[in-house]
Structures are given as structure tokens and as C-alpha cells.
XYZ file of C-alpha atoms in Angstrom:
414
model
C -0.116 0.146 0.028
C 2.991 2.072 0.098
C 2.801 4.678 -2.959
C 5.229 7.610 -3.501
C 4.974 10.452 -5.985
C 7.508 9.891 -8.834
C 8.659 12.317 -11.566
C 9.472 12.109 -15.035
C 10.868 14.017 -17.683
C 10.613 17.721 -16.312
C 7.929 19.721 -18.331
C 7.446 23.699 -18.409
C 5.029 23.543 -15.200
C 2.543 25.653 -16.994
C -1.010 25.134 -17.854
C -1.636 23.007 -21.159
C -5.213 22.888 -23.168
C -7.043 21.074 -25.479
C -7.328 23.918 -27.462
C -3.845 24.415 -29.351
C -0.269 23.055 -29.225
C 2.570 23.357 -26.691
C 4.882 26.137 -26.588
C 7.343 27.588 -23.720
C 5.514 30.823 -21.932
C 7.166 33.327 -19.893
C 6.784 32.978 -15.787
C 4.779 35.831 -15.225
C 2.667 34.867 -18.296
C -0.523 33.007 -15.971
C 0.465 35.080 -12.937
C -0.322 38.306 -14.557
C -4.155 39.675 -14.736
C -5.354 40.086 -18.385
C -8.636 41.095 -20.014
C -10.313 38.035 -21.967
C -10.163 40.396 -24.832
C -6.692 41.650 -24.628
C -4.186 40.448 -27.066
C -2.464 37.168 -26.489
C 1.421 37.201 -26.146
C 1.217 33.960 -28.473
C -0.969 35.621 -30.758
C 1.453 34.774 -33.631
C 2.587 31.460 -32.775
C 0.104 28.811 -34.403
C 1.830 26.045 -32.160
C 0.563 28.036 -28.992
C -0.715 25.507 -25.971
C -2.438 27.205 -23.023
C -4.614 24.497 -21.269
C -6.418 25.770 -18.334
C -7.132 29.051 -19.970
C -9.678 30.057 -22.992
C -8.927 29.683 -26.273
C -7.967 32.671 -28.446
C -9.601 33.457 -31.895
C -8.012 35.243 -34.921
C -9.162 38.566 -36.154
C -7.909 41.157 -38.626
C -5.886 42.698 -36.060
C -4.422 39.503 -34.651
C -5.685 37.275 -31.874
C -7.890 37.687 -28.766
C -8.416 35.914 -25.808
C -11.929 34.653 -25.537
C -13.987 33.194 -22.690
C -15.933 29.765 -23.474
C -19.351 29.511 -23.017
C -19.166 26.555 -20.766
C -16.094 25.074 -18.885
C -17.477 21.347 -19.689
C -19.655 19.980 -22.508
C -22.170 17.583 -22.683
C -21.191 16.133 -25.897
C -17.948 14.198 -27.027
C -14.541 15.535 -26.359
C -13.148 17.836 -29.004
C -10.628 15.916 -31.676
C -7.936 17.926 -30.643
C -8.203 17.344 -27.066
C -8.246 13.554 -27.811
C -4.906 14.302 -29.925
C -3.180 16.259 -27.492
C -3.874 13.570 -25.060
C -2.202 11.290 -27.374
C 0.817 12.887 -27.925
C 1.200 13.366 -24.081
C 0.762 9.797 -23.300
C 3.472 9.037 -25.929
C 5.578 11.553 -24.557
C 5.868 10.791 -21.312
C 4.613 7.109 -21.405
C 6.113 5.844 -24.586
C 4.799 5.191 -28.225
C 2.988 2.028 -27.283
C 1.460 3.592 -23.982
C -2.068 4.373 -24.923
C -3.880 1.657 -22.808
C -5.918 1.449 -19.978
C -4.750 2.173 -16.762
C -5.913 -0.637 -14.973
C -5.774 -3.459 -17.222
C -3.267 -2.206 -19.596
C -5.391 -3.372 -22.475
C -5.898 -1.715 -25.968
C -9.415 -2.409 -26.648
C -12.524 -0.535 -26.021
C -10.877 2.562 -24.604
C -12.335 5.654 -23.189
C -11.382 8.846 -21.905
C -12.351 9.075 -18.183
C -12.320 12.426 -16.312
C -11.182 12.854 -12.493
C -13.081 15.909 -11.838
C -16.354 15.118 -13.398
C -17.454 16.106 -17.121
C -20.936 16.821 -15.647
C -19.776 19.114 -12.904
C -21.709 22.200 -12.834
C -20.334 25.953 -13.266
C -20.757 26.668 -9.427
C -18.447 23.561 -8.622
C -15.530 24.399 -11.328
C -15.381 27.893 -9.660
C -14.938 26.298 -6.550
C -12.144 23.997 -7.575
C -10.550 27.274 -9.312
C -10.963 29.427 -5.985
C -9.338 26.525 -3.805
C -6.739 25.347 -6.317
C -5.404 29.149 -6.918
C -6.229 29.003 -10.469
C -7.936 31.899 -12.395
C -11.498 32.681 -12.753
C -12.996 30.533 -15.752
C -9.335 29.151 -16.353
C -10.215 25.321 -15.705
C -11.929 23.336 -18.601
C -12.770 19.774 -17.529
C -10.877 18.520 -21.218
C -7.428 19.475 -19.759
C -5.014 16.672 -20.385
C -4.124 17.145 -16.632
C -7.612 15.852 -15.845
C -7.865 12.801 -18.554
C -6.519 9.184 -18.755
C -7.969 5.838 -20.562
C -9.788 3.317 -18.941
C -11.654 0.424 -20.972
C -15.426 1.258 -21.634
C -16.760 -1.004 -18.537
C -14.226 0.292 -15.979
C -14.706 3.739 -16.781
C -18.797 2.830 -16.240
C -17.747 1.695 -12.761
C -15.647 4.813 -12.050
C -18.255 7.164 -12.978
C -20.788 5.490 -11.019
C -18.462 6.110 -7.922
C -17.779 2.255 -7.345
C -14.094 2.670 -7.232
C -11.337 5.433 -6.289
C -7.751 6.134 -7.382
C -6.238 6.620 -3.963
C -2.668 8.881 -3.592
C 0.006 8.324 -0.919
C -0.501 9.563 2.420
C 2.029 12.218 1.753
C 0.777 13.331 -1.371
C -2.441 13.872 0.337
C -1.390 15.963 2.836
C 0.222 18.097 0.261
C -2.880 18.437 -1.395
C -4.898 19.486 1.479
C -1.845 21.776 2.930
C -1.988 23.577 -0.636
C -5.918 24.073 -0.539
C -5.659 25.420 3.038
C -2.866 27.497 2.091
C -4.669 29.152 -1.092
C -8.084 29.826 0.650
C -6.297 31.725 3.718
C -4.349 33.675 0.991
C -7.650 34.296 -1.093
C -9.459 35.395 2.216
C -6.537 37.532 3.409
C -6.578 39.662 0.285
C -7.504 39.818 -3.193
C -4.127 40.994 -4.113
C -2.503 38.112 -1.846
C 0.136 35.708 -3.380
C -1.265 32.509 -4.415
C 0.899 29.284 -4.372
C 1.307 28.196 -8.221
C -0.658 25.009 -9.008
C 1.214 24.323 -11.808
C 4.683 24.676 -10.544
C 3.746 22.312 -7.491
C 2.290 19.847 -10.131
C 3.718 19.774 -12.974
C 2.073 18.182 -16.299
C 4.604 15.421 -16.966
C 5.276 14.564 -13.761
C 3.520 11.065 -12.862
C 1.987 10.069 -9.408
C 1.149 6.523 -8.376
C -2.101 5.666 -7.030
C -3.839 2.791 -5.146
C -6.754 0.768 -6.507
C -9.599 1.045 -3.968
C -13.160 -0.936 -4.420
C -15.872 0.914 -2.950
C -18.843 -1.188 -4.036
C -19.828 -4.698 -3.073
C -20.527 -5.125 -6.944
C -16.725 -4.883 -7.468
C -15.844 -8.247 -6.620
C -15.300 -10.045 -10.012
C -11.773 -11.068 -10.876
C -10.018 -9.404 -13.988
C -6.785 -9.883 -16.116
C -3.983 -7.379 -16.245
C -1.544 -7.384 -18.944
C 2.348 -7.669 -17.620
C 4.852 -5.010 -18.298
C 7.702 -6.294 -21.046
C 11.132 -6.306 -19.756
C 12.295 -5.454 -23.095
C 11.815 -4.328 -26.713
C 12.155 -8.193 -27.563
C 9.625 -9.389 -25.063
C 7.211 -6.852 -26.636
C 6.939 -9.154 -29.748
C 6.038 -12.489 -27.613
C 2.704 -13.475 -26.909
C 1.048 -11.098 -24.190
C 1.132 -12.572 -20.724
C -1.701 -11.517 -18.419
C -2.072 -11.585 -14.682
C -5.556 -12.619 -12.834
C -6.069 -10.169 -10.003
C -8.782 -11.419 -7.519
C -10.810 -9.243 -4.943
C -9.553 -7.107 -2.802
C -6.925 -7.035 -5.541
C -4.196 -6.654 -3.291
C -1.740 -8.198 -5.913
C -2.498 -5.240 -8.430
C 0.961 -2.999 -8.796
C 0.739 0.982 -7.998
C -1.109 2.533 -10.981
C 1.233 5.190 -12.438
C -0.655 8.074 -13.917
C 0.219 11.851 -14.900
C -3.484 13.065 -13.600
C -2.876 16.017 -11.109
C -3.194 14.502 -7.405
C -5.544 17.274 -6.552
C -8.011 16.475 -9.174
C -7.869 12.851 -8.168
C -8.455 13.889 -4.570
C -11.607 16.029 -5.870
C -13.015 12.749 -7.424
C -12.266 10.351 -4.277
C -13.224 12.762 -1.800
C -16.946 13.613 -3.467
C -17.461 9.619 -3.864
C -16.311 8.948 0.181
C -18.885 11.929 1.368
C -21.373 9.948 3.519
C -19.696 6.824 2.992
C -18.868 4.319 5.857
C -15.209 4.113 5.880
C -14.873 1.347 8.398
C -16.973 -0.689 6.137
C -14.482 0.203 3.037
C -11.262 -0.767 5.280
C -12.893 -3.941 6.842
C -13.661 -5.151 3.213
C -10.474 -4.140 1.596
C -7.888 -4.946 4.408
C -7.486 -8.857 4.935
C -5.068 -8.184 8.138
C -6.670 -6.145 10.919
C -3.327 -4.370 11.625
C -3.325 -2.410 8.321
C -6.878 -1.020 8.493
C -6.043 1.705 10.692
C -3.462 2.908 7.902
C -5.903 2.744 5.125
C -8.620 4.508 7.165
C -6.360 7.342 8.165
C -6.067 7.707 4.517
C -9.476 7.845 3.421
C -9.921 10.059 6.534
C -7.743 12.899 4.850
C -9.297 12.269 1.416
C -12.654 12.824 2.752
C -11.257 16.207 4.776
C -9.922 17.552 1.671
C -13.412 17.535 0.106
C -14.870 18.741 3.508
C -12.496 21.878 3.100
C -13.591 22.511 -0.455
C -17.208 22.669 0.526
C -16.572 24.960 3.520
C -15.346 27.587 0.815
C -18.486 27.760 -1.338
C -19.504 31.068 0.167
C -16.148 32.662 -0.450
C -15.793 30.929 -3.772
C -19.043 32.276 -4.919
C -18.629 36.051 -3.494
C -14.945 35.704 -5.551
C -16.931 34.985 -8.469
C -19.384 37.708 -8.559
C -16.391 40.129 -8.215
C -14.446 38.376 -11.149
C -17.557 38.354 -13.368
C -18.476 42.076 -12.552
C -15.117 43.560 -13.396
C -14.892 41.853 -16.345
C -18.230 42.960 -17.402
C -17.240 46.523 -16.636
C -14.100 46.281 -18.856
C -16.058 44.731 -21.592
C -18.738 47.463 -21.301
C -15.678 49.973 -21.480
C -14.014 48.529 -24.538
C -17.072 48.323 -26.320
C -18.513 51.949 -25.751
C -14.890 53.108 -26.808
C -15.052 51.034 -29.903
C -18.541 52.348 -30.842
C -17.728 55.924 -30.117
C -14.844 55.630 -32.601
C -17.176 54.077 -35.312
C -19.538 56.878 -34.912
C -17.033 59.536 -35.232
C -15.677 57.886 -38.377
C -19.536 57.728 -39.323
C -20.130 61.285 -38.464
C -17.249 62.481 -40.647
C -18.477 60.521 -43.720
C -21.469 62.266 -43.423
C -20.610 65.799 -42.898
C -18.339 65.212 -46.491
C -21.232 63.951 -48.030
C -23.687 66.617 -47.125
C -21.295 69.454 -48.850
C -23.020 68.056 -51.872
C -26.631 68.705 -52.749
C -28.524 65.847 -52.052
C -32.327 65.259 -53.058
C -35.012 64.881 -50.477
C -36.096 61.701 -48.929
C -39.456 60.635 -47.504
C -40.123 59.171 -44.441
C -40.019 55.634 -45.359
C -36.796 56.121 -47.287
C -34.954 58.036 -44.314
C -36.180 54.932 -41.723
C -34.812 52.751 -44.392
C -31.740 54.296 -44.293
C -31.134 54.867 -40.749
C -31.743 50.915 -40.450
C -29.330 50.242 -43.289
C -26.889 52.369 -41.371
C -27.073 50.862 -37.979
C -26.759 47.273 -39.715
C -23.616 48.553 -41.321
C -22.386 49.679 -38.332
C -23.002 46.381 -36.429
C -21.741 43.903 -39.432
C -18.307 46.507 -39.471
C -17.638 45.465 -35.621
C -18.473 41.753 -36.245
C -16.203 41.444 -39.080
C -13.316 42.665 -37.303
C -13.929 40.281 -34.579
C -15.334 42.210 -32.079
C -18.669 40.937 -30.054
C -20.510 43.865 -28.542
C -22.327 43.318 -25.291
C -26.067 44.072 -24.919
C -25.552 47.153 -22.588
C -22.732 48.443 -24.948
C -25.285 48.395 -27.943
C -28.408 49.895 -25.789
C -25.852 52.824 -24.689
C -24.730 53.513 -28.108
C -28.209 53.216 -29.594
C -29.934 55.609 -27.021
C -27.197 58.196 -27.830
C -27.607 58.222 -31.216
C -31.767 58.632 -30.895
C -30.882 61.276 -28.609
C -28.700 63.183 -31.215
C -31.301 62.646 -34.052
C -33.793 64.204 -31.853
C -31.745 67.127 -30.904
C -30.863 67.476 -34.700
C -34.647 67.697 -35.779
C -35.424 70.280 -33.034
C -33.010 72.420 -34.240
C -33.872 71.960 -37.909
C -37.509 72.835 -37.200
C -36.477 75.860 -35.112
C -34.417 77.029 -38.189
C -37.285 76.698 -40.474
C -39.675 78.556 -38.412
C -37.194 81.833 -37.984
C -36.175 81.572 -41.351
């Protein structure tokens, strides 16, 4: 039952994403605050890869960061997310490594999520708050959250019938990290937050113990033996048979970040009788207190997360309000500049005599002008908020009314 965290080849320690490719980034890139619409420092790099932050889109003036409409999808995982996961597996596990974590089989594989794909937005905000991530930065299809399982084991994993248990030392590190982040956020919005990405590098692997939680997890299963050499890989595959409670299983080495595994396991242990689990799993009575202590720390991590719900909600409100104000200010400025260009164009056109228009023609012209203004904004990659559009239209209507009154007064007084 002794499991420890082990590192592989060093990575850059920064977030990665299902949206683009992989690239080294400046040390202060993820610490520096930025507007979701501010130009990306990676705008000109086709292979840029920024995992836990929103994707960016191309415009006529470059690339801008956009906020995804949701942080989890009800449909299938994006093709580029699957491709990125496959590339990661080959890089850190080996070329022939796309296999089920539990059985090492290749067939009927599915992509499993440590943090549930069906997580609500408020839950993801809570995890961001407690793990020191930026608001709206975590997407469940991050490679740090994904691993391969056979379809039958995937079903049982999502049905809360088994968990991956980190070592006791790793569990304590996760608990202490979360408590430190929460304390820092409560002290001040400007407090220095520990770096999630420095502590849990993408290409570091940890070892986990398979723990069944349900009585239906009693059937024996086969696991492929590891090959000792390239020549051995050409021989007939050898399989080991494992029986409940599966003490003969080796430690399961996986790149998924321990905090995400702890979130998965802690949620599954909420309200569960830990004594019953340890009694079933531990054949020797002297090992039961050890396992129960591990499970208690895992469940405590979940309780700490739940205790921060109110703080996370307030944090979300402050972040949403600031982002909304920033976007409105940017949109109003763009609309004002566009209106000034339109006014100058109209002044030049007014110098030449023009035929009088009927009321219907004037209405049609105003509608056409408004449509062109909105079309111009969208063609340059700008998406206007409803507030900015209403504010601008109100200002335009007021201006037209004042001009009409002025012309009426001039006509009366000759």
C-alpha cells in the first residue's frame, strides 16, 4: 500500500490546453492579470498551447482571448483534445502507451475524467478558487484531468464504485496546499497565491492505489504484464489474474494531477462508512487503521472544499463584475470611434446637394446604417455586449432628436 510520487521528464510547469499546441511561456504569463479580450502574447504562434485558460480566435488585427461559453461540454471531447492527450501519453509513457490504466489493455478505450465532466459551473469555480487558478480558467478536458480506461471500468469509475487513492504524503500535500490558497484568498485579493502548475507539473507522474468502494466490484480481472524489453514485446502477451480485493495489483502510475484525483475520491467518500470499506479491503486487521487514516484525509479535503463555497461565490461575483465592466468600457469606446468616423463621412457627403427623402426612405436609411455599423464590428472580430449596444443606440436617438428640433426651429425663424 505504500505509494509515492515520482517525476518523469521535466515539463514547463504551466497550464496546457485541449485547444492548441505546446510552447514555452514567460514565467509571469499566467500570473499577470489580463482581460479576456486583450491581445495574446502568443497571438502569432500557431502551436501555442495554454491548457487551463480560454482559447483565442483570429481577427483582422491579430488574436484575442475569448471566454468559452462553458467549461464542460455535454457532447464528445473535441478531436484536438483527444489528439493532445495521445501525444502526451506517447511523450511521457512511451509510443505504445495508449492503454487502460487498470488493465493495460488496448481495446474499447474511453477517456475518463478525474473532475467530473458533468460538474456544474459553480463547482468548477469552487475548484478554481481553492486550487489557486484564475477565474474561468479550468476546463474539464484539460490533459491534467484525463486518462484512459476500458469502457466497463470507465462506467464503474463514474458510478462511484472505485477510486484512485494517492499516497498519504501526497494527500497531506494537497490538503495543505488547498488550505494555504484559501487562507491567502481570504486575506486579500492581492495576496500571493501558490502556483498550482509549479507544484504539479504536467509531465510528472504519481502512483495511485486502486480501492473498490462497492460490493459489486468483486469479479476477478486480467491485467497485462509489463514487458521487460523490446524483444519481449514481440512475444505472446502475458496476463495476470487479480482477485478481490486486488492486493496483487501494482501501483497505478498516472499523470493526472493529485488535486483532481483527490476531488474525485473525496466526493465519492462523502457520507460513506469508512470502517466498512477498510474492513472489506484490508485482510489483516493491523493495516486497517492505516487505510482508514488515508481515507479520512481524502474526505477531509472534500470537506475543506465545501466549506469554501460561500467565499468562492463572492469571488466569482467580483470577477464577473470586473470582466463585465471591462468589456462594456471597451465596447463603448469602439462604438464611439465608429460613430465619429460615420459622422465625418456624413459631413463630407452633406457638402454636395442631395435630393429630399421621404419618411419611409429615411427610416430605411437609418436601419441600413445601423446594420452596417454592427456588421463592421463583427467583421473585425468584435462582439458587442447588449449594454454597450443599448447605450450607443440611446445616444444616437438622442442626437437625432436634438438635430430634428434644431432644423424645425431654423425653418420657423427663416
